Amino acid sequence: MPALFQPLRLRSLELQHRGWVSPMCQYSCDPDDAPGVPNDWHLMHLGSFAAGGAALILTEAAAVNAEGRISPRDAGLYNSGQAEAWQRITSFVHRHGAAGAKIGVQLAHAGRKASTYWPFSGKRGSVPESDGGWTTVGPSPLAFEGYASPAAMGADQISGVVRDFADAAVRAVDAGFDTIEIHGAHGYLLHQFQSPLINTRTDAWGGDETGRNRLMLSVVDAVRAVIPESMPLLLRISASDWAEGGVDLAASVRLARQAAEHGVDLIDVSSGGAVAHQQIKAGPGYQTGFSAAIRKEAGVATGTVGLLTSAGQAEHAVATGQADGVLIARAALRDPHWWLRAAFELGHDLAWPPQYERAVPRRTF
């Protein structure tokens, strides 16, 4: 059996294989009538991957409070209406997944990168309050280039965000999600606190690495405390800020080791997003080395992402021990049945939805 299609167990969660869906923001919620509520677009988007053979689907970032949304059109999980809408989607994925698909929600807070225009709005930068935006927050009053300056968070606000993550996790369990991923990457709030390029605080939430990691680990603890012991917890991190003086791989290994000690079962290893002057050296599989190092040195399961488009690339990443799972995004948008095709290319039989069986490729003619 190809390594990519070997099963994986995380706590009590059984995944049929190692090919997964990376979170992808869709900017498709109705900001006026149903802010933060996933709708038919999200059902179609995520449901297509379930029918396409993905073993684990991670949703787009779901904000833990209203001010944590990346844009006014982003999804949330901070009220019961949103939870009910997500339950419709989890039920669909469980019912129609070709590979016994499981689904996890990514819980997030965008911090200083919140209240921005969505990519297809025709505008860029921060959304003013007159156009439905809001004042953003962060560890320090330093703006991301091209965005409005955030307000530095007080201790009570920080504690409130930790509670918001925990409350959203409870809603996620009730909505039928199989796992939860905490978003600590891409320059959003938890990563903002972690990065010395952004966090200039001198209190307990800043200063040295211990202080800068405190919010990330506090959120891990709060979420772990309210979800079932049997449910795995994932954490997405940016392994490198790709900028001098920022987070580097060594710091990320230390964070991953601590996160595992606090109850994280898999690190979803990405990179970048903290600052606009980052210098990313991108190429096919350019982040697998980060995943491999964290997996080996921190002793924790990892997922890898980034310009992985072919079945052969994904198979190589898992077979060589660089990651325990491969998460794809753009390749899945191009082909929502990527996993069914990958299985065929690797010589593995993956069950197709009965409605699509007439299209199963034949190996001999």
XYZ file of C-alpha atoms in Angstrom:
365
model
C 0.000 0.000 0.000
C 1.317 3.491 -0.806
C 2.425 5.392 2.293
C -0.027 8.181 1.450
C -2.933 5.757 1.716
C -2.004 4.065 4.954
C -4.405 4.789 7.821
C -3.521 7.080 10.696
C -4.910 7.185 14.219
C -4.867 10.376 16.293
C -6.265 9.573 19.727
C -9.597 7.916 18.876
C -9.881 9.501 15.429
C -9.301 6.973 12.643
C -8.289 8.506 9.321
C -8.412 6.195 6.330
C -5.357 7.797 4.729
C -2.866 10.673 4.920
C -4.271 12.956 2.192
C -6.087 15.940 3.689
C -7.577 19.342 2.847
C -5.816 22.472 4.037
C -7.925 25.379 5.370
C -8.903 27.819 2.622
C -10.763 31.049 3.332
C -13.702 31.533 0.965
C -14.840 35.046 1.978
C -18.400 34.002 1.186
C -20.505 34.650 4.285
C -23.225 37.290 4.058
C -21.853 40.220 6.096
C -25.237 41.900 6.435
C -27.911 39.262 6.992
C -25.825 36.372 8.365
C -22.343 37.507 9.431
C -20.006 34.600 10.078
C -22.589 31.986 9.050
C -21.416 29.353 6.528
C -23.889 28.805 3.726
C -24.546 26.742 0.594
C -21.220 27.758 -0.903
C -19.368 26.278 2.061
C -21.473 23.112 1.897
C -20.600 22.672 -1.770
C -16.945 23.618 -1.312
C -16.236 21.280 1.601
C -18.674 18.596 0.510
C -16.958 18.243 -2.865
C -13.721 17.257 -1.130
C -15.555 14.634 0.913
C -16.986 13.133 -2.270
C -13.537 13.425 -3.828
C -11.895 11.073 -1.358
C -10.208 13.330 1.208
C -9.727 11.593 4.548
C -9.667 14.797 6.620
C -11.093 18.171 5.693
C -10.160 21.289 7.626
C -12.499 24.241 7.286
C -11.445 27.775 6.592
C -10.539 29.919 9.588
C -13.586 30.297 11.809
C -13.232 33.363 14.007
C -13.735 32.943 17.743
C -15.258 36.411 18.026
C -16.565 39.022 15.629
C -13.472 41.218 15.719
C -11.306 38.182 14.946
C -12.641 37.781 11.396
C -10.144 38.439 8.617
C -12.849 40.239 6.646
C -16.545 41.025 7.138
C -17.270 38.047 4.864
C -15.360 35.498 6.963
C -16.831 32.553 8.839
C -17.160 32.375 12.600
C -18.006 30.038 15.424
C -18.902 32.544 18.112
C -22.686 32.061 18.254
C -25.310 29.344 18.041
C -26.505 30.321 14.546
C -23.057 29.726 13.144
C -22.771 26.424 15.013
C -26.072 25.206 13.555
C -24.907 26.054 10.046
C -21.636 24.225 10.591
C -23.548 21.171 11.843
C -25.314 20.935 8.492
C -21.910 20.742 6.826
C -20.368 18.207 9.223
C -23.398 15.965 8.754
C -23.047 16.128 4.976
C -19.343 15.292 5.084
C -19.913 12.333 7.389
C -22.719 11.017 5.243
C -21.139 11.398 1.818
C -17.393 11.096 2.351
C -15.898 8.638 -0.130
C -13.062 7.740 2.245
C -15.023 7.920 5.475
C -14.178 11.607 5.532
C -13.656 13.380 8.835
C -13.884 17.128 9.301
C -12.141 19.568 11.600
C -12.648 23.267 12.194
C -9.824 25.762 12.272
C -10.389 28.240 15.118
C -8.744 31.603 14.601
C -8.407 35.255 15.481
C -6.876 37.547 12.875
C -5.627 40.214 15.293
C -4.047 43.142 13.442
C -4.807 41.441 10.085
C -8.577 41.535 10.727
C -11.174 43.860 9.170
C -9.612 43.707 5.709
C -11.219 43.649 2.288
C -11.736 40.214 0.785
C -9.527 39.386 -2.226
C -12.230 39.711 -4.893
C -13.719 42.968 -3.567
C -11.648 45.108 -5.894
C -10.211 46.935 -2.884
C -7.221 46.375 -0.615
C -6.292 47.209 2.950
C -8.397 47.705 6.048
C -12.152 48.110 5.863
C -13.243 51.371 7.540
C -16.057 51.319 10.071
C -18.232 53.204 7.588
C -17.989 50.206 5.256
C -18.579 47.529 7.905
C -15.098 47.321 9.396
C -13.909 47.638 12.991
C -10.912 48.582 15.121
C -8.387 45.740 15.190
C -6.299 44.535 18.112
C -2.856 43.026 18.522
C -0.059 42.511 21.004
C 1.421 45.919 20.140
C 0.195 48.992 18.220
C 2.216 48.042 15.135
C 0.376 47.863 11.829
C 0.845 45.256 9.142
C 2.044 47.156 6.076
C -0.924 48.715 4.283
C -3.369 48.036 7.126
C -4.717 50.233 9.931
C -2.831 50.276 13.216
C -4.283 47.961 15.877
C -4.965 48.764 19.500
C -2.617 47.016 21.923
C -4.571 44.457 23.931
C -4.948 44.745 27.667
C -4.645 41.791 30.015
C -8.442 41.438 30.296
C -8.801 41.391 26.511
C -6.152 38.690 26.224
C -7.897 36.554 28.818
C -11.145 37.136 26.971
C -9.682 35.812 23.730
C -8.524 32.662 25.514
C -12.097 32.161 26.762
C -13.435 32.815 23.258
C -11.274 30.013 21.839
C -12.550 27.642 24.535
C -16.186 28.637 23.971
C -15.797 28.141 20.214
C -14.278 24.715 20.839
C -17.353 23.694 22.843
C -19.568 24.801 19.949
C -17.353 22.844 17.549
C -17.823 19.634 19.509
C -21.591 20.179 19.625
C -21.623 20.893 15.868
C -20.176 17.465 15.122
C -16.585 18.269 14.232
C -14.142 15.380 14.583
C -11.143 17.497 15.470
C -10.102 21.096 16.068
C -7.145 23.003 14.680
C -5.924 26.143 16.440
C -4.603 28.703 13.964
C -1.266 29.930 15.255
C 0.259 30.804 11.875
C 0.293 33.278 8.970
C 0.614 36.436 11.011
C -2.710 36.129 12.807
C -3.165 36.901 16.488
C -1.440 33.939 18.158
C 1.460 34.189 15.728
C 1.576 37.957 16.299
C 2.178 37.334 19.983
C 4.812 34.701 19.165
C 6.849 36.758 16.708
C 9.469 39.183 18.084
C 8.960 41.237 14.920
C 5.452 42.140 16.116
C 5.263 41.616 19.872
C 7.123 44.426 21.666
C 5.392 43.924 25.015
C 7.360 43.836 28.259
C 4.695 42.196 30.440
C 3.975 38.478 30.925
C 2.606 38.246 27.360
C 5.804 39.442 25.701
C 9.500 39.871 26.238
C 11.350 36.573 25.960
C 10.273 33.479 24.062
C 8.399 32.114 27.061
C 6.303 35.257 27.292
C 5.699 35.456 23.552
C 4.558 31.819 23.424
C 2.302 32.221 26.454
C -0.878 33.099 24.538
C -0.460 30.225 22.068
C -0.025 27.684 24.863
C -2.768 29.247 27.001
C -5.204 28.782 24.125
C -4.027 25.187 23.676
C -4.638 24.527 27.366
C -8.075 26.188 27.310
C -9.240 24.230 24.256
C -7.780 20.942 25.441
C -9.648 21.358 28.746
C -13.110 21.604 27.136
C -12.953 19.017 24.357
C -13.205 15.257 24.854
C -10.018 13.470 25.841
C -10.571 11.225 22.828
C -10.587 14.149 20.351
C -7.253 15.073 18.769
C -6.085 18.676 18.820
C -4.121 20.191 15.938
C -2.048 23.363 15.896
C -1.001 25.239 12.747
C 2.223 27.211 13.089
C 4.474 29.255 10.847
C 7.835 27.524 11.188
C 9.668 30.582 9.904
C 8.868 34.262 9.536
C 11.273 34.362 6.570
C 12.624 37.626 7.977
C 15.697 38.499 10.017
C 15.005 38.568 13.747
C 11.731 36.684 13.458
C 10.571 33.199 14.326
C 12.943 30.545 12.980
C 12.913 26.760 12.780
C 14.738 26.277 16.085
C 12.125 28.364 17.910
C 9.354 26.447 16.170
C 10.815 23.106 17.253
C 10.796 24.333 20.837
C 7.211 25.570 20.518
C 6.076 22.298 18.939
C 7.680 20.289 21.726
C 5.875 22.404 24.328
C 2.588 22.208 22.435
C 2.795 18.410 22.409
C 3.373 18.443 26.160
C 0.234 20.576 26.495
C -1.917 18.110 24.559
C -1.476 18.903 20.852
C -1.476 15.757 18.730
C -0.325 17.096 15.361
C 1.472 20.224 14.196
C 0.265 21.568 10.839
C 3.506 23.112 9.614
C 3.284 26.167 7.376
C 5.373 29.357 7.325
C 5.345 33.096 6.763
C 2.668 35.746 7.023
C 3.994 37.763 9.958
C 5.430 40.722 8.079
C 5.162 42.153 4.590
C 8.944 42.286 4.109
C 9.305 38.497 4.374
C 11.542 36.863 1.766
C 10.007 33.446 1.057
C 12.037 31.008 -1.013
C 9.124 29.134 -2.527
C 9.217 26.062 -4.733
C 7.650 22.596 -4.954
C 7.580 21.115 -1.454
C 9.488 24.086 -0.025
C 8.059 23.593 3.482
C 8.493 19.836 3.885
C 11.900 20.363 5.493
C 10.282 22.349 8.302
C 7.803 19.545 8.892
C 10.522 16.900 8.851
C 12.646 18.757 11.395
C 9.749 19.383 13.774
C 8.570 15.766 13.470
C 12.043 14.457 14.281
C 13.265 16.963 16.849
C 10.015 17.692 18.706
C 8.746 14.113 18.571
C 5.252 15.059 17.410
C 3.178 14.117 14.375
C 3.165 16.721 11.603
C 1.274 17.696 8.476
C 3.007 19.448 5.582
C 1.690 21.991 3.093
C 2.850 24.225 0.270
C 3.093 23.688 -3.491
C 2.421 19.984 -3.193
C 0.366 19.235 -6.263
C 1.049 15.679 -7.440
C 0.415 12.249 -6.006
C 4.130 11.509 -6.302
C 5.109 14.541 -4.226
C 2.622 13.664 -1.503
C 3.691 10.032 -1.474
C 7.360 11.024 -1.194
C 6.703 13.369 1.747
C 4.994 10.637 3.765
C 7.146 7.691 2.636
C 10.380 9.472 3.576
C 9.140 10.496 7.019
C 8.891 14.206 6.328
C 5.284 14.301 7.538
C 2.460 12.119 8.798
C -0.033 13.754 6.445
C -0.144 16.025 3.408
C -2.592 18.926 3.219
C -3.383 20.392 -0.175
C -5.290 23.530 -1.104
C -4.943 25.028 -4.584
C -4.556 21.583 -6.156
C -7.848 20.627 -4.503
C -9.565 23.697 -5.926
C -8.400 22.667 -9.376
C -9.483 19.066 -8.828
C -11.903 18.400 -5.920
C -11.418 14.657 -6.584
C -7.646 14.869 -6.221
C -7.477 11.955 -3.743
C -9.404 9.555 -5.975
C -7.056 10.390 -8.839
C -3.977 10.140 -6.605
C -5.011 6.702 -5.404
C -5.362 5.516 -8.997
C -1.982 6.953 -9.960
C -0.317 5.229 -6.995
C -1.991 1.903 -7.725
C -4.317 1.970 -4.737
C -8.048 1.199 -4.785
C -9.996 3.926 -2.996
C -13.766 3.555 -2.931
C -15.596 6.025 -5.150
C -19.039 7.423 -4.313
C -21.583 5.045 -5.854
C -23.001 7.925 -7.898
C -19.598 8.309 -9.592
C -18.594 4.658 -9.968
C -19.244 4.718 -13.717
C -16.261 7.079 -13.987
C -13.741 4.884 -12.140
C -10.642 4.608 -14.361
C -9.627 1.152 -15.518
C -6.030 0.010 -15.274
C -6.317 -2.306 -18.273
C -8.456 -2.049 -21.372
